[in-house]
Amino acid sequence: MSKFYVYGRISHADQVAGDSVPAQKQRGVHHWQDNFQAKGVEWGGIFEEPGHVSASTVPFMRRKAGKEAIITLQKGDVLYVDKVDRLWRDIHDFSDLLRWFKNHQIRLVFGNMLGGTFEMDSPLGEFMLPFLVLIAQLESAQTSDRIKRSFQYERENGYFPRAAKYAPLGTKAVTAMPVAMNKLKKPKKMLVWDMPTRLIMAEIVKLHDVDKLDWYAISDRITLQVDGHLSRYMPNRTWNWQQCVWAYAIEKHYALVQDPRYMDRKSLPRRVDSINKH
């Protein structure tokens, strides 16, 4: 016997109650009760994506609930999706998944298309669906571009627009002075030097360039200075040899920087690159 399922997903932009997963499920339940329950189609449940999942960067078959749906859905089952952009924001993902639905004879129902409900195999659905996916993809690209431009503006004006934990090694994010508020009404942050860490990084540069120690010896020396003892297993050290290589590469870059607020963080050596280089 055929079953009726609901697919629910939210992204970072969907914070209002009307677009929440419970709201999507509620509309799906009402659609099942009004259109399928009397026809003998059983209620199957909901495939719910955990947290916030981007449809533009994560294809359906790589999402947790998407994988569950692919495994669960059988021939003749119905999959209800509240809006087209809940399922797709990428035209390539649309093409692949649409082919899978057709090959497995899954009935795909959208709860809201220009104010009305439609099924994938209807003439209107076949005609309009690719256009709606392209529109959803365009909206996602525009949103991403606005976010990038906002981050660029913040960086150019000396602010750190990311969470404090993402501050580069040797810096820390503190409340900007003078105090300014972001869109969430929280104080903006700026980068300042993390001097205790910078002193360690400077010592690593000295041990390598002046004392000519290898990276394992540098790790031993720094671990003794910082922790007062050597850990038994090198990977457990805070300043293992990989961390020392990375700190060395970044400290050499910092020698050219006066104010961390205005430096080009994209130019910072990446961890893997710095290890391979040195």
mmCIF file with all atom_site columns, C-alpha atoms in Angstrom, residues 10 21 34 49 57 60 66 78 81 86 95 98 100-102 113 115 143-144 150-151 170 182 227 237 241 268:
data_model
loop_
_atom_site.group_PDB
_atom_site.id
_atom_site.type_symbol
_atom_site.label_atom_id
_atom_site.label_alt_id
_atom_site.label_comp_id
_atom_site.label_asym_id
_atom_site.label_entity_id
_atom_site.label_seq_id
_atom_site.pdbx_PDB_ins_code
_atom_site.Cartn_x
_atom_site.Cartn_y
_atom_site.Cartn_z
_atom_site.occupancy
_atom_site.B_iso_or_equiv
_atom_site.pdbx_formal_charge
_atom_site.auth_seq_id
_atom_site.auth_comp_id
_atom_site.auth_asym_id
_atom_site.auth_atom_id
_atom_site.pdbx_PDB_model_num
ATOM 1  C CA . ILE A 1 10  ? 15.182 24.891 6.939   1.00 0.00 ? 10  ILE A CA 1
ATOM 2  C CA . VAL A 1 21  ? 9.871  22.266 9.978   1.00 0.00 ? 21  VAL A CA 1
ATOM 3  C CA . ASP A 1 34  ? -7.683 16.411 2.602   1.00 0.00 ? 34  ASP A CA 1
ATOM 4  C CA . GLU A 1 49  ? 16.772 17.561 8.096   1.00 0.00 ? 49  GLU A CA 1
ATOM 5  C CA . THR A 1 57  ? 25.578 23.476 -1.512  1.00 0.00 ? 57  THR A CA 1
ATOM 6  C CA . PHE A 1 60  ? 19.498 16.006 -1.749  1.00 0.00 ? 60  PHE A CA 1
ATOM 7  C CA . GLY A 1 66  ? 17.511 12.919 1.871   1.00 0.00 ? 66  GLY A CA 1
ATOM 8  C CA . VAL A 1 78  ? 3.879  10.153 -2.223  1.00 0.00 ? 78  VAL A CA 1
ATOM 9  C CA . VAL A 1 81  ? 7.372  19.128 -0.110  1.00 0.00 ? 81  VAL A CA 1
ATOM 10 C CA . ARG A 1 86  ? 12.891 23.187 0.280   1.00 0.00 ? 86  ARG A CA 1
ATOM 11 C CA . SER A 1 95  ? 17.878 17.040 -12.891 1.00 0.00 ? 95  SER A CA 1
ATOM 12 C CA . LEU A 1 98  ? 13.853 14.282 -10.831 1.00 0.00 ? 98  LEU A CA 1
ATOM 13 C CA . TRP A 1 100 ? 15.334 9.207  -9.820  1.00 0.00 ? 100 TRP A CA 1
ATOM 14 C CA . PHE A 1 101 ? 11.753 10.063 -8.812  1.00 0.00 ? 101 PHE A CA 1
ATOM 15 C CA . LYS A 1 102 ? 10.474 9.219  -12.284 1.00 0.00 ? 102 LYS A CA 1
ATOM 16 C CA . MET A 1 113 ? 3.340  26.763 -6.229  1.00 0.00 ? 113 MET A CA 1
ATOM 17 C CA . GLY A 1 115 ? -0.474 29.871 -4.325  1.00 0.00 ? 115 GLY A CA 1
ATOM 18 C CA . THR A 1 143 ? 21.731 35.924 -0.825  1.00 0.00 ? 143 THR A CA 1
ATOM 19 C CA . SER A 1 144 ? 25.240 34.472 -0.817  1.00 0.00 ? 144 SER A CA 1
ATOM 20 C CA . SER A 1 150 ? 28.555 42.468 3.942   1.00 0.00 ? 150 SER A CA 1
ATOM 21 C CA . PHE A 1 151 ? 31.569 40.542 5.268   1.00 0.00 ? 151 PHE A CA 1
ATOM 22 C CA . GLY A 1 170 ? 48.018 34.819 17.272  1.00 0.00 ? 170 GLY A CA 1
ATOM 23 C CA . ASN A 1 182 ? 25.563 44.471 14.172  1.00 0.00 ? 182 ASN A CA 1
ATOM 24 C CA . ASP A 1 227 ? 53.534 23.080 29.987  1.00 0.00 ? 227 ASP A CA 1
ATOM 25 C CA . ARG A 1 237 ? 50.674 18.206 22.601  1.00 0.00 ? 237 ARG A CA 1
ATOM 26 C CA . TRP A 1 241 ? 55.471 19.859 15.311  1.00 0.00 ? 241 TRP A CA 1
ATOM 27 C CA . LEU A 1 268 ? 47.500 34.009 5.639   1.00 0.00 ? 268 LEU A CA 1
#
